[in-house]
Amino acid sequence: AKQRGKATFVRYVDGMGEPVLAHMQLGGELRRALDNDELRVVYQPIVRLGDGALVGVEALVRWHHPSRGAIGPAEFIPVAERTGLIVPLGRFVLRETCRQAAAWLTEHGPDALPEAALNVSARQLHDPDFVADVSAALAESGLPCERLVLEVTESAVLRGQQVSRTLYELSRLGVRLALDDFGTGESSLSLLRAFPAAIVKLDKSFVEGIEIDDGRPAAADARQAVARAVIQLARALGLSTVAEGVENAEQAAVLRELGYTTGQGYHLAEPMTAEAVSTLLASNEPV
Ligand code: C2E
Ligand code: CA
Ligand code: CA
Ligand code: CA
């Protein structure tokens, strides 16, 4: 890389190659964004592959910055995690999602939406108030506990006693836990033994290219092998599965052949506003 002087170098001393000063500034702005109602939640449908029926939604946070425009979670969630702002941010997403999911059930009937999922960071699992926050969000919204799914990643779960206790208490509350990005971690298999998960979400890296049969069979077949192993494991353990990142009909077809009944991805439906989900629920049509 070209030498561009000390100032540039100092910005990258983080070791992760991330611009520290930019992060600090973003952190300050994120704090303000939380107070100023700049954060919104969109919902991506989770869909039955056989008939396109909506079986749930995943809540995904968005930041509408007044001057920078839309900032994606890949950019600000790491900042929120590092600064601890993920705790109030996560609480906002939790309350908003429970409120919205309860409203959908009121508006469209108790069978309208089996589940509402949201992402939970490691830092939240370490927060001693987290279980109480979940419990309060359910009570305030009136959302039945079994409709709420908390998505956690393997790396978040592999962090000691406090987290194990929290996960245990959450499952005792009656909410369901999903292992997100499944297959990307280092000890997915041993983790499943200890972790009270109800759902595994096959990571999109195993779906990408799964349909390709272009004379280079090895690449596609390695992904199919992982996808097949995951569904066999899930069945043996009595877990539900969701295949993530379904981007075309061919992928959906291969996944169905492998035994996946449920998927999520741009081919099935993109993340959308709560109003758009309401329209889907009202139409009674497949997604
Ligand atoms: P994730 O939990 O794995 O969420 C799925 C991401 O994949 C979302 O990106 C979604 O828009 C994207 N996606 C959906 N369908 C497709 C597809 O067909 N192809 C591809 N390539 N991507 C697809 P998004 O919304 O940018 O979120 C990125 C990540 O940010 C999430 O990954 C999650 O780890 C994190 N995140 C988002 N919202 C929250 C939140 O409220 N709390 C926490 N802690 N993390 C969040
Ligand atoms: Ca997720
Ligand atoms: Ca995921
Ligand atoms: Ca092949």
XYZ file of N, CA and C in Angstrom, residues 4 9 12 19 37 48 76 81 93 110 120 130 183 218 225 227 244 247 270 273 284:
63
model
N 0.975 7.033 3.137
C 0.230 8.290 3.034
C 0.390 9.150 4.280
N -1.837 6.451 9.163
C -1.371 5.318 9.939
C -2.073 5.278 11.302
N -5.419 3.708 11.754
C -5.589 2.263 11.565
C -4.822 1.429 12.587
N -10.979 1.815 10.930
C -10.650 3.190 11.273
C -11.224 3.598 12.638
N -34.736 8.812 17.347
C -35.666 8.033 16.542
C -35.194 7.829 15.105
N -42.171 -20.740 3.956
C -42.230 -22.171 3.690
C -41.903 -22.399 2.219
N -22.646 -0.472 11.533
C -22.791 0.117 12.870
C -22.998 -0.880 14.004
N -21.481 -2.764 19.349
C -20.982 -3.811 20.244
C -19.767 -3.316 21.016
N -34.822 -2.769 19.663
C -35.278 -3.732 18.647
C -36.204 -4.771 19.288
N -54.783 -14.878 15.475
C -53.738 -15.571 16.225
C -52.885 -16.526 15.385
N -29.534 -11.263 18.688
C -29.032 -10.904 20.010
C -27.510 -11.034 20.010
N -30.738 -8.737 30.891
C -31.323 -9.133 29.609
C -32.588 -9.995 29.750
N -22.875 -23.438 11.105
C -21.884 -24.090 10.261
C -20.640 -23.265 10.037
N -17.269 -30.324 -7.571
C -16.756 -30.361 -6.205
C -17.264 -29.191 -5.357
N -23.103 -31.126 0.768
C -22.771 -32.071 1.839
C -22.984 -31.425 3.206
N -24.994 -28.834 3.855
C -26.431 -28.602 4.012
C -27.147 -29.900 4.391
N -30.705 -19.876 4.973
C -30.566 -18.434 4.762
C -29.991 -18.121 3.391
N -31.297 -17.096 -2.938
C -31.315 -16.000 -3.911
C -31.938 -16.371 -5.246
N -37.541 -9.807 0.340
C -36.517 -8.931 0.897
C -37.008 -8.337 2.221
N -40.846 -3.053 5.314
C -41.405 -2.327 6.459
C -42.515 -3.155 7.110
N -53.308 -12.690 2.370
C -53.467 -14.141 2.465
C -52.862 -14.903 1.296
